[in-house]
mmCIF file of C-alpha atoms in Angstrom:
data_model
loop_
_atom_site.group_PDB
_atom_site.id
_atom_site.type_symbol
_atom_site.label_atom_id
_atom_site.label_comp_id
_atom_site.label_asym_id
_atom_site.label_seq_id
_atom_site.Cartn_x
_atom_site.Cartn_y
_atom_site.Cartn_z
ATOM 1 C CA MET K 1 60.553 -17.234 -48.304
ATOM 2 C CA ALA K 2 61.171 -13.604 -49.128
ATOM 3 C CA PRO K 3 59.094 -11.188 -47.071
ATOM 4 C CA ALA K 4 56.047 -9.868 -48.897
ATOM 5 C CA ALA K 5 56.437 -6.397 -50.359
ATOM 6 C CA PRO K 6 54.705 -3.642 -48.372
ATOM 7 C CA LYS K 7 51.282 -2.878 -49.768
ATOM 8 C CA SER K 8 50.115 0.580 -50.694
ATOM 9 C CA GLY K 9 47.331 2.223 -48.727
ATOM 10 C CA ASP K 10 44.975 2.075 -51.696
ATOM 11 C CA VAL K 11 45.485 -1.653 -52.245
ATOM 12 C CA LEU K 12 44.971 -2.310 -48.540
ATOM 13 C CA PHE K 13 41.831 -0.223 -48.284
ATOM 14 C CA ALA K 14 40.404 -2.020 -51.298
ATOM 15 C CA SER K 15 41.095 -5.397 -49.711
ATOM 16 C CA VAL K 16 39.637 -4.895 -46.214
ATOM 17 C CA ASP K 17 35.963 -5.154 -45.236
ATOM 18 C CA ARG K 18 34.394 -1.722 -45.175
ATOM 19 C CA VAL K 19 31.344 0.001 -43.742
ATOM 20 C CA ASN K 20 29.511 3.174 -44.604
ATOM 21 C CA ALA K 21 31.420 6.162 -43.232
ATOM 22 C CA GLU K 22 28.191 7.777 -42.018
ATOM 23 C CA LEU K 23 27.549 4.962 -39.546
ATOM 24 C CA PHE K 24 31.078 5.497 -38.243
ATOM 25 C CA THR K 25 30.717 9.274 -38.115
ATOM 26 C CA LEU K 26 27.356 9.240 -36.357
ATOM 27 C CA THR K 27 28.470 6.579 -33.876
ATOM 28 C CA TYR K 28 31.493 8.656 -33.016
ATOM 29 C CA GLY K 29 29.232 11.670 -32.583
ATOM 30 C CA ALA K 30 27.062 9.661 -30.195
ATOM 31 C CA ILE K 31 30.140 8.763 -28.152
ATOM 32 C CA VAL K 32 31.301 12.369 -27.929
ATOM 33 C CA ARG K 33 27.820 13.500 -26.900
ATOM 34 C CA GLN K 34 27.638 10.824 -24.226
ATOM 35 C CA LEU K 35 31.005 11.902 -22.844
ATOM 36 C CA ILE K 36 29.967 15.546 -22.736
ATOM 37 C CA THR K 37 26.796 14.626 -20.846
ATOM 38 C CA ASP K 38 28.631 12.352 -18.416
ATOM 39 C CA LEU K 39 31.743 14.403 -17.743
ATOM 40 C CA GLU K 40 30.374 17.947 -18.127
ATOM 41 C CA ASP K 41 33.823 19.365 -18.745
ATOM 42 C CA VAL K 42 35.503 19.620 -22.144
ATOM 43 C CA GLU K 43 38.990 19.034 -20.772
ATOM 44 C CA GLU K 44 37.812 15.763 -19.237
ATOM 45 C CA VAL K 45 36.150 14.834 -22.521
ATOM 46 C CA ASN K 46 39.399 15.542 -24.379
ATOM 47 C CA LYS K 47 41.241 13.275 -21.943
ATOM 48 C CA GLN K 48 38.720 10.468 -22.217
ATOM 49 C CA LEU K 49 38.719 10.609 -26.036
ATOM 50 C CA ASP K 50 42.508 10.468 -26.013
ATOM 51 C CA GLN K 51 42.409 7.454 -23.694
ATOM 52 C CA MET K 52 39.894 5.665 -25.924
ATOM 53 C CA GLY K 53 42.085 6.397 -28.925
ATOM 54 C CA TYR K 54 45.123 5.082 -27.092
ATOM 55 C CA ASN K 55 43.300 1.807 -26.306
ATOM 56 C CA ILE K 56 42.361 1.504 -29.969
ATOM 57 C CA GLY K 57 45.877 2.325 -31.193
ATOM 58 C CA VAL K 58 47.374 -0.372 -28.987
ATOM 59 C CA ARG K 59 45.125 -2.997 -30.594
ATOM 60 C CA LEU K 60 44.958 -1.545 -34.090
ATOM 61 C CA VAL K 61 48.703 -1.686 -34.694
ATOM 62 C CA ASP K 62 48.594 -5.512 -34.718
ATOM 63 C CA GLU K 63 46.107 -5.590 -37.537
ATOM 64 C CA PHE K 64 48.038 -2.906 -39.350
ATOM 65 C CA LEU K 65 51.336 -4.798 -39.208
ATOM 66 C CA ALA K 66 49.689 -8.104 -40.090
ATOM 67 C CA LYS K 67 47.915 -6.800 -43.175
ATOM 68 C CA SER K 68 50.269 -4.169 -44.534
ATOM 69 C CA SER K 69 53.536 -6.182 -44.653
ATOM 70 C CA VAL K 70 55.296 -2.988 -43.619
ATOM 71 C CA SER K 71 58.681 -3.823 -42.156
ATOM 72 C CA ARG K 72 60.664 -1.934 -39.551
ATOM 73 C CA CYS K 73 61.025 1.740 -40.437
ATOM 74 C CA VAL K 74 64.597 3.002 -40.788
ATOM 75 C CA ASP K 75 63.856 6.363 -39.216
ATOM 76 C CA PHE K 76 61.050 8.524 -37.859
ATOM 77 C CA ARG K 77 60.607 10.159 -41.258
ATOM 78 C CA GLU K 78 59.646 6.846 -42.758
ATOM 79 C CA THR K 79 57.359 6.136 -39.799
ATOM 80 C CA ALA K 80 55.461 9.378 -40.331
ATOM 81 C CA ASP K 81 55.143 8.618 -44.022
ATOM 82 C CA VAL K 82 53.750 5.154 -43.358
ATOM 83 C CA ILE K 83 51.163 6.518 -40.902
ATOM 84 C CA ALA K 84 50.040 9.191 -43.338
ATOM 85 C CA LYS K 85 49.997 7.192 -46.572
ATOM 86 C CA VAL K 86 49.215 3.648 -45.422
ATOM 87 C CA GLY K 87 47.714 3.808 -41.911
ATOM 88 C CA PHE K 88 45.145 6.555 -42.423
ATOM 89 C CA LYS K 89 44.182 5.108 -45.805
ATOM 90 C CA MET K 90 43.778 1.556 -44.565
ATOM 91 C CA PHE K 91 41.448 2.437 -41.698
ATOM 92 C CA LEU K 92 39.736 5.688 -42.633
ATOM 93 C CA GLY K 93 40.067 5.720 -46.404
ATOM 94 C CA VAL K 94 41.791 9.115 -46.405
ATOM 95 C CA THR K 95 45.380 10.142 -46.967
ATOM 96 C CA ALA K 96 47.332 12.631 -44.894
ATOM 97 C CA SER K 97 50.407 14.559 -45.942
ATOM 98 C CA VAL K 98 53.518 15.064 -43.852
ATOM 99 C CA THR K 99 55.126 18.495 -43.507
ATOM 100 C CA ASN K 100 56.825 20.927 -41.146
ATOM 101 C CA TRP K 101 59.777 18.740 -40.202
ATOM 102 C CA ASP K 102 62.123 20.184 -37.623
ATOM 103 C CA ALA K 103 65.891 20.098 -38.204
ATOM 104 C CA GLU K 104 66.427 16.970 -36.084
ATOM 105 C CA GLY K 105 63.737 15.019 -37.899
ATOM 106 C CA THR K 106 61.871 14.251 -34.678
ATOM 107 C CA THR K 107 58.819 16.506 -35.039
ATOM 108 C CA CYS K 108 56.465 16.735 -37.973
ATOM 109 C CA SER K 109 52.877 17.550 -38.840
ATOM 110 C CA LEU K 110 50.268 15.271 -40.365
ATOM 111 C CA ILE K 111 47.862 17.324 -42.449
ATOM 112 C CA LEU K 112 44.358 15.994 -43.007
ATOM 113 C CA GLU K 113 42.040 17.672 -45.456
ATOM 114 C CA ASP K 114 39.361 14.999 -45.357
ATOM 115 C CA ASN K 115 38.333 13.683 -41.990
ATOM 116 C CA PRO K 116 35.417 11.272 -41.836
ATOM 117 C CA LEU K 117 34.922 11.961 -38.125
ATOM 118 C CA VAL K 118 33.619 15.478 -38.583
ATOM 119 C CA ASP K 119 30.890 15.212 -41.233
ATOM 120 C CA PHE K 120 27.673 16.841 -39.996
ATOM 121 C CA VAL K 121 29.500 18.347 -37.019
ATOM 122 C CA GLU K 122 29.410 21.898 -35.774
ATOM 123 C CA LEU K 123 30.927 22.807 -32.428
ATOM 124 C CA PRO K 124 28.475 24.760 -30.305
ATOM 125 C CA ASP K 125 29.736 27.797 -28.409
ATOM 126 C CA THR K 126 29.744 25.839 -25.174
ATOM 127 C CA CYS K 127 32.236 23.298 -26.542
ATOM 128 C CA GLN K 128 34.878 25.550 -28.064
ATOM 129 C CA GLY K 129 37.664 23.986 -25.998
ATOM 130 C CA LEU K 130 36.806 20.526 -27.293
ATOM 131 C CA HIS K 131 39.276 18.683 -29.495
ATOM 132 C CA TYR K 132 36.537 16.809 -31.292
ATOM 133 C CA CYS K 133 38.934 14.440 -33.044
ATOM 134 C CA ASN K 134 41.099 13.771 -30.016
ATOM 135 C CA ILE K 135 40.530 10.061 -30.446
ATOM 136 C CA LEU K 136 42.775 10.178 -33.545
ATOM 137 C CA SER K 137 45.734 11.616 -31.679
ATOM 138 C CA GLY K 138 45.283 8.886 -29.079
ATOM 139 C CA VAL K 139 45.285 6.218 -31.784
ATOM 140 C CA VAL K 140 48.549 7.513 -33.283
ATOM 141 C CA ARG K 141 50.195 7.704 -29.857
ATOM 142 C CA GLY K 142 49.012 4.242 -28.803
ATOM 143 C CA ALA K 143 50.018 2.571 -32.057
ATOM 144 C CA LEU K 144 53.486 4.139 -32.037
ATOM 145 C CA GLU K 145 54.048 3.143 -28.445
ATOM 146 C CA MET K 146 53.551 -0.477 -29.458
ATOM 147 C CA VAL K 147 56.426 -0.139 -31.914
ATOM 148 C CA SER K 148 58.697 1.308 -29.222
ATOM 149 C CA MET K 149 58.204 4.992 -29.945
ATOM 150 C CA LYS K 150 57.080 7.348 -27.213
ATOM 151 C CA THR K 151 55.436 10.321 -28.848
ATOM 152 C CA GLU K 152 53.518 13.428 -27.983
ATOM 153 C CA VAL K 153 50.652 14.188 -30.344
ATOM 154 C CA THR K 154 48.921 17.582 -30.380
ATOM 155 C CA TRP K 155 46.347 19.315 -32.545
ATOM 156 C CA LEU K 156 47.693 22.523 -34.096
ATOM 157 C CA ARG K 157 44.858 23.215 -36.512
ATOM 158 C CA ASP K 158 41.257 22.063 -36.494
ATOM 159 C CA MET K 159 38.677 22.699 -39.222
ATOM 160 C CA LEU K 160 35.901 22.710 -36.621
ATOM 161 C CA ARG K 161 37.601 25.724 -35.085
ATOM 162 C CA GLY K 162 37.760 27.562 -38.380
ATOM 163 C CA ASP K 163 41.165 26.429 -39.686
ATOM 164 C CA ASP K 164 41.522 25.321 -43.290
ATOM 165 C CA VAL K 165 42.891 21.834 -42.497
ATOM 166 C CA PHE K 166 43.473 19.460 -39.604
ATOM 167 C CA GLU K 167 47.069 19.531 -38.433
ATOM 168 C CA LEU K 168 48.312 16.912 -36.032
ATOM 169 C CA GLN K 169 51.803 17.469 -34.655
ATOM 170 C CA VAL K 170 53.714 14.313 -33.818
ATOM 171 C CA LYS K 171 56.808 14.719 -31.673
ATOM 172 C CA LEU K 172 59.131 11.783 -31.052
ATOM 173 C CA LEU K 173 60.119 11.853 -27.376
ATOM 174 C CA LYS K 174 62.248 8.732 -27.279
ATOM 175 C CA GLN K 175 62.763 5.350 -28.805
ATOM 176 C CA VAL K 176 62.339 2.699 -26.177
ATOM 177 C CA PRO K 177 64.927 -0.009 -26.756
ATOM 178 C CA GLU K 178 63.300 -3.399 -27.082
ATOM 179 C CA GLU K 179 63.872 -5.838 -24.274
ATOM 180 C CA TYR K 180 66.048 -8.679 -25.447
ATOM 181 C CA PRO K 181 65.885 -11.634 -25.395
ATOM 182 C CA TYR K 182 62.149 -11.806 -25.890
ATOM 183 C CA LYS K 183 60.331 -14.052 -23.513
ATOM 184 C CA ASP K 184 57.342 -15.207 -25.472
ATOM 185 C CA ASP K 185 56.559 -18.086 -23.168
ATOM 186 C CA GLU K 186 55.905 -16.010 -20.072
ATOM 187 C CA MET B 1 30.147 24.833 -17.403
ATOM 188 C CA ILE B 2 31.337 23.285 -20.616
ATOM 189 C CA GLY B 3 34.285 25.102 -22.188
ATOM 190 C CA VAL B 4 34.671 28.785 -22.897
ATOM 191 C CA GLY B 5 32.734 30.635 -25.575
ATOM 192 C CA LYS B 6 34.695 31.959 -28.521
ATOM 193 C CA ALA B 7 33.660 33.729 -31.701
ATOM 194 C CA LYS B 8 32.553 31.389 -34.485
ATOM 195 C CA GLN B 9 34.797 31.439 -37.516
ATOM 196 C CA TYR B 10 33.598 28.427 -39.474
ATOM 197 C CA ALA B 11 30.975 28.186 -42.198
ATOM 198 C CA ASN B 12 27.591 26.960 -41.085
ATOM 199 C CA VAL B 13 27.319 23.179 -41.237
ATOM 200 C CA LEU B 14 24.016 23.541 -43.089
ATOM 201 C CA ASP B 15 25.752 25.438 -45.884
ATOM 202 C CA ARG B 16 27.959 22.476 -46.651
ATOM 203 C CA PRO B 17 26.849 19.983 -49.289
ATOM 204 C CA ILE B 18 25.141 16.928 -47.845
ATOM 205 C CA GLY B 19 27.237 14.353 -49.723
ATOM 206 C CA LYS B 20 26.110 11.202 -51.464
ATOM 207 C CA GLY B 21 26.950 8.953 -48.557
ATOM 208 C CA LYS B 22 29.138 6.631 -50.581
ATOM 209 C CA GLN B 23 32.270 7.127 -48.523
ATOM 210 C CA GLU B 24 33.525 4.188 -46.551
ATOM 211 C CA VAL B 25 35.867 3.427 -43.692
ATOM 212 C CA SER B 26 37.290 0.055 -42.760
ATOM 213 C CA LEU B 27 35.077 -2.272 -40.778
ATOM 214 C CA SER B 28 37.850 -2.592 -38.196
ATOM 215 C CA ALA B 29 37.827 1.159 -37.609
ATOM 216 C CA PHE B 30 34.132 0.913 -36.799
ATOM 217 C CA ALA B 31 34.568 -2.255 -34.731
ATOM 218 C CA PHE B 32 37.349 -0.675 -32.643
ATOM 219 C CA LEU B 33 35.253 2.428 -32.069
ATOM 220 C CA PHE B 34 32.153 0.449 -31.162
ATOM 221 C CA SER B 35 34.142 -1.687 -28.759
ATOM 222 C CA GLU B 36 35.358 1.470 -26.998
ATOM 223 C CA LEU B 37 31.748 2.657 -26.749
ATOM 224 C CA VAL B 38 30.747 -0.610 -25.085
ATOM 225 C CA GLN B 39 33.758 -0.688 -22.764
ATOM 226 C CA TYR B 40 33.309 2.919 -21.699
ATOM 227 C CA ASN B 41 29.644 2.385 -20.904
ATOM 228 C CA GLN B 42 30.426 -0.836 -19.086
ATOM 229 C CA LEU B 43 32.465 1.197 -16.605
ATOM 230 C CA GLN B 44 29.583 3.601 -16.010
ATOM 231 C CA VAL B 45 26.995 1.030 -14.953
ATOM 232 C CA ASP B 46 26.529 -1.740 -12.434
ATOM 233 C CA ASN B 47 23.969 -3.889 -14.207
ATOM 234 C CA ILE B 48 23.184 -5.228 -17.663
ATOM 235 C CA ALA B 49 19.873 -3.427 -18.062
ATOM 236 C CA GLU B 50 21.554 -0.092 -17.462
ATOM 237 C CA LEU B 51 24.331 -0.929 -19.940
ATOM 238 C CA GLU B 52 21.774 -1.813 -22.611
ATOM 239 C CA ARG B 53 19.883 1.388 -21.874
ATOM 240 C CA ARG B 54 23.017 3.475 -22.358
ATOM 241 C CA LEU B 55 23.880 1.733 -25.627
ATOM 242 C CA GLU B 56 20.303 2.280 -26.739
ATOM 243 C CA ASP B 57 20.600 5.982 -25.923
ATOM 244 C CA ALA B 58 23.729 6.231 -28.051
ATOM 245 C CA GLY B 59 21.906 4.453 -30.885
ATOM 246 C CA TYR B 60 18.862 6.706 -30.510
ATOM 247 C CA ALA B 61 21.052 9.732 -31.243
ATOM 248 C CA VAL B 62 22.293 8.028 -34.396
ATOM 249 C CA GLY B 63 18.762 7.057 -35.487
ATOM 250 C CA ALA B 64 17.394 10.579 -35.116
ATOM 251 C CA ARG B 65 20.116 11.892 -37.430
ATOM 252 C CA VAL B 66 19.850 9.048 -39.906
ATOM 253 C CA LEU B 67 16.133 9.747 -40.344
ATOM 254 C CA GLU B 68 16.751 13.413 -41.057
ATOM 255 C CA LEU B 69 19.643 12.699 -43.394
ATOM 256 C CA LEU B 70 17.868 10.017 -45.405
ATOM 257 C CA CYS B 71 14.624 11.952 -45.711
ATOM 258 C CA HIS B 72 16.600 14.773 -47.303
ATOM 259 C CA ARG B 73 18.737 12.604 -49.511
ATOM 260 C CA GLU B 74 16.654 9.622 -50.509
ATOM 261 C CA LYS B 75 13.063 10.757 -50.228
ATOM 262 C CA GLY B 76 12.950 14.347 -51.496
ATOM 263 C CA ASN B 77 12.247 15.798 -48.061
ATOM 264 C CA ARG B 78 9.275 13.529 -47.436
ATOM 265 C CA ARG B 79 8.913 11.064 -44.641
ATOM 266 C CA GLU B 80 6.639 8.085 -44.160
ATOM 267 C CA THR B 81 3.422 8.622 -42.233
ATOM 268 C CA ARG B 82 2.059 5.070 -42.310
ATOM 269 C CA LEU B 83 3.153 2.212 -40.108
ATOM 270 C CA LEU B 84 4.117 -0.241 -42.841
ATOM 271 C CA GLY B 85 5.789 2.547 -44.787
ATOM 272 C CA ILE B 86 8.099 3.534 -41.964
ATOM 273 C CA LEU B 87 8.874 -0.105 -41.140
ATOM 274 C CA SER B 88 9.885 -0.911 -44.677
ATOM 275 C CA PHE B 89 11.858 2.352 -44.787
ATOM 276 C CA ILE B 90 13.872 1.065 -41.810
ATOM 277 C CA HIS B 91 14.113 -2.499 -43.101
ATOM 278 C CA SER B 92 15.348 -1.477 -46.534
ATOM 279 C CA THR B 93 16.577 2.114 -46.817
ATOM 280 C CA VAL B 94 18.061 2.639 -43.356
ATOM 281 C CA TRP B 95 19.556 -0.854 -43.162
ATOM 282 C CA LYS B 96 21.042 -0.558 -46.619
ATOM 283 C CA VAL B 97 22.734 2.749 -45.905
ATOM 284 C CA LEU B 98 24.040 1.779 -42.463
ATOM 285 C CA PHE B 99 24.855 -1.886 -42.934
ATOM 286 C CA GLY B 100 25.200 -2.226 -46.709
ATOM 287 C CA LYS B 101 22.258 -4.640 -47.106
ATOM 288 C CA VAL B 102 18.544 -4.847 -46.412
ATOM 289 C CA ALA B 103 17.626 -6.588 -43.171
ATOM 290 C CA ASP B 104 17.110 -10.350 -43.415
ATOM 291 C CA SER B 105 13.452 -10.214 -42.473
ATOM 292 C CA LEU B 106 10.619 -8.010 -41.290
ATOM 293 C CA GLU B 107 7.718 -9.796 -39.631
ATOM 294 C CA LYS B 108 4.575 -8.984 -37.750
ATOM 295 C CA GLY B 109 4.205 -10.526 -34.318
ATOM 296 C CA THR B 110 1.686 -13.336 -34.277
ATOM 297 C CA GLU B 111 0.483 -12.864 -30.708
ATOM 298 C CA HIS B 112 0.226 -9.112 -30.440
ATOM 299 C CA GLU B 113 -1.113 -6.621 -32.964
ATOM 300 C CA ASP B 114 1.357 -3.932 -31.956
ATOM 301 C CA GLU B 115 4.552 -5.985 -32.334
ATOM 302 C CA TYR B 116 6.884 -6.205 -35.291
ATOM 303 C CA MET B 117 10.282 -7.847 -35.649
ATOM 304 C CA ILE B 118 13.334 -7.149 -37.744
ATOM 305 C CA SER B 119 15.730 -10.088 -37.772
ATOM 306 C CA GLU B 120 19.334 -10.288 -38.813
ATOM 307 C CA LYS B 121 21.405 -13.442 -39.010
ATOM 308 C CA GLU B 122 24.652 -11.692 -38.283
ATOM 309 C CA LEU B 123 24.152 -8.172 -36.971
ATOM 310 C CA LEU B 124 27.141 -5.968 -37.725
ATOM 311 C CA VAL B 125 27.622 -4.820 -34.150
ATOM 312 C CA ASN B 126 27.551 -8.388 -32.815
ATOM 313 C CA ARG B 127 30.105 -9.653 -35.286
ATOM 314 C CA PHE B 128 33.175 -9.244 -33.106
ATOM 315 C CA ILE B 129 31.451 -9.529 -29.773
ATOM 316 C CA SER B 130 31.316 -12.535 -27.534
ATOM 317 C CA ILE B 131 29.214 -12.264 -24.424
ATOM 318 C CA PRO B 132 30.780 -13.635 -21.258
ATOM 319 C CA LYS B 133 28.587 -16.161 -19.419
ATOM 320 C CA ASP B 134 28.067 -13.911 -16.412
ATOM 321 C CA MET B 135 26.546 -11.207 -18.593
ATOM 322 C CA GLY B 136 23.610 -13.388 -19.498
ATOM 323 C CA ALA B 137 21.265 -12.004 -22.089
ATOM 324 C CA PHE B 138 23.231 -8.841 -22.784
ATOM 325 C CA ASN B 139 23.022 -7.931 -26.465
ATOM 326 C CA CYS B 140 25.054 -5.219 -28.198
ATOM 327 C CA GLY B 141 22.159 -5.100 -30.614
ATOM 328 C CA ALA B 142 20.716 -2.668 -28.048
ATOM 329 C CA PHE B 143 22.667 -0.055 -29.985
ATOM 330 C CA VAL B 144 20.837 -0.972 -33.199
ATOM 331 C CA ALA B 145 17.537 -1.158 -31.290
ATOM 332 C CA GLY B 146 18.306 2.427 -30.246
ATOM 333 C CA ILE B 147 18.866 3.421 -33.876
ATOM 334 C CA VAL B 148 15.488 1.924 -34.816
ATOM 335 C CA ARG B 149 13.769 3.662 -31.909
ATOM 336 C CA GLY B 150 15.459 6.955 -32.867
ATOM 337 C CA VAL B 151 14.150 6.726 -36.415
ATOM 338 C CA LEU B 152 10.636 5.694 -35.329
ATOM 339 C CA ASP B 153 10.278 8.198 -32.523
ATOM 340 C CA ASN B 154 11.420 11.139 -34.617
ATOM 341 C CA ALA B 155 9.118 10.132 -37.453
ATOM 342 C CA GLY B 156 6.178 10.237 -35.034
ATOM 343 C CA PHE B 157 5.936 6.524 -34.197
ATOM 344 C CA PRO B 158 6.856 6.176 -30.525
ATOM 345 C CA ALA B 159 7.736 2.570 -29.699
ATOM 346 C CA VAL B 160 9.643 0.389 -27.279
ATOM 347 C CA VAL B 161 12.447 -1.363 -29.138
ATOM 348 C CA THR B 162 14.567 -4.176 -27.737
ATOM 349 C CA ALA B 163 17.176 -6.570 -29.100
ATOM 350 C CA HIS B 164 17.148 -10.304 -28.420
ATOM 351 C CA PHE B 165 19.198 -13.335 -29.359
ATOM 352 C CA VAL B 166 17.186 -16.109 -30.949
ATOM 353 C CA PRO B 167 18.909 -19.501 -31.318
ATOM 354 C CA VAL B 168 18.790 -20.977 -34.799
ATOM 355 C CA ASP B 169 18.754 -24.754 -35.331
ATOM 356 C CA GLY B 170 22.026 -26.027 -36.664
ATOM 357 C CA GLN B 171 23.744 -22.656 -36.319
ATOM 358 C CA HIS B 172 26.473 -21.958 -33.834
ATOM 359 C CA ARG B 173 25.572 -18.314 -33.429
ATOM 360 C CA PRO B 174 22.075 -17.063 -32.676
ATOM 361 C CA ARG B 175 20.422 -14.489 -34.857
ATOM 362 C CA THR B 176 19.448 -11.102 -33.477
ATOM 363 C CA THR B 177 15.854 -9.987 -33.484
ATOM 364 C CA ILE B 178 14.913 -6.364 -32.979
ATOM 365 C CA LEU B 179 11.474 -6.348 -31.379
ATOM 366 C CA ILE B 180 9.373 -3.241 -31.961
ATOM 367 C CA LYS B 181 6.319 -2.630 -29.775
ATOM 368 C CA PHE B 182 4.395 0.447 -30.898
ATOM 369 C CA ALA B 183 2.673 2.819 -28.507
ATOM 370 C CA GLU B 184 -1.101 2.591 -28.395
ATOM 371 C CA GLU B 185 -1.594 6.016 -29.995
ATOM 372 C CA VAL B 186 0.269 4.852 -33.104
ATOM 373 C CA LEU B 187 -2.131 1.970 -33.679
ATOM 374 C CA GLN B 188 -5.157 4.164 -33.021
ATOM 375 C CA ARG B 189 -3.985 6.723 -35.566
ATOM 376 C CA GLU B 190 -3.218 3.954 -38.032
ATOM 377 C CA ALA B 191 -6.769 2.600 -37.611
ATOM 378 C CA ARG B 192 -8.212 6.071 -38.300
ATOM 379 C CA LEU B 193 -6.144 6.431 -41.483
ATOM 380 C CA ASP B 194 -7.329 3.109 -42.895
#
């Protein structure tokens, strides 16, 4: 049987079960507020959000691969494109664009204009060092690690800090060669 | 201290349009996020009651905001002042916005005057959750109970709200009942208004 053709982000988003974005947004807000109360230090909150995102990314990539019929990407450029056009759309219903490639094709920026995480949010003065959406960078890092790519993901621009868009820089550190032969039965 | 102060550059959040609330995200995105909320809180506590209390707190924060948002958007800046009004607001309006449907049922307790129940066959937050045997009666519905308490409390109806599993004959999975027990002052005021 020929492999199924990869599905577009729009088709995928239309086919999955969905919930109101406000429930998602407000729940995320409750998590961030709980972390701030518990940890009392924005750097620690940033770390914890990143860790939560990483845990999600590690699990989310399975569903992504199962539903999207995306096959192995030929290079990092294609990977970035798939994340922006298919991944973000399938889970969050928004599309990102990919820009600012470096000459080697190992670093790029994902630009988000819509971000369902930040509706109703305003950073108070006491939380200026907070990367409110740090969970997203963790998700991208965790998901890519599961497909053998070690990456470093950093926020360059953040609308909550007064920038005009969200800019997430993804830097490919190394491709981890897959262990072969696979030992599924262990 | 939390972070370092820096000059504000962004537009006030209140100046932004409120939105129609029709945007959606995938259910998995929510399920993954909710699961992280539960797992994180599980690490912070050493007993079930405490875990439920923390989930309820998180829900309370959501409920308080949902009330404000929906009163602006759906009710022309008015909120319910009567007991049955606020209960049906939760059962229909709040449930519909958050979970895409009205709640399965809203009933008055038969034994106590101050008790009401909202039941749901398959509560969204319990959909992907299985409770290990050693965690007994733990119910992730505590989060939804928190939402209900947040709405009620901020509308001026203080209450104790808890979530319980109720087995259903012939069904593999129990339904979830959100039990609302109003504070005495609420019933007294209600009696005066009648």
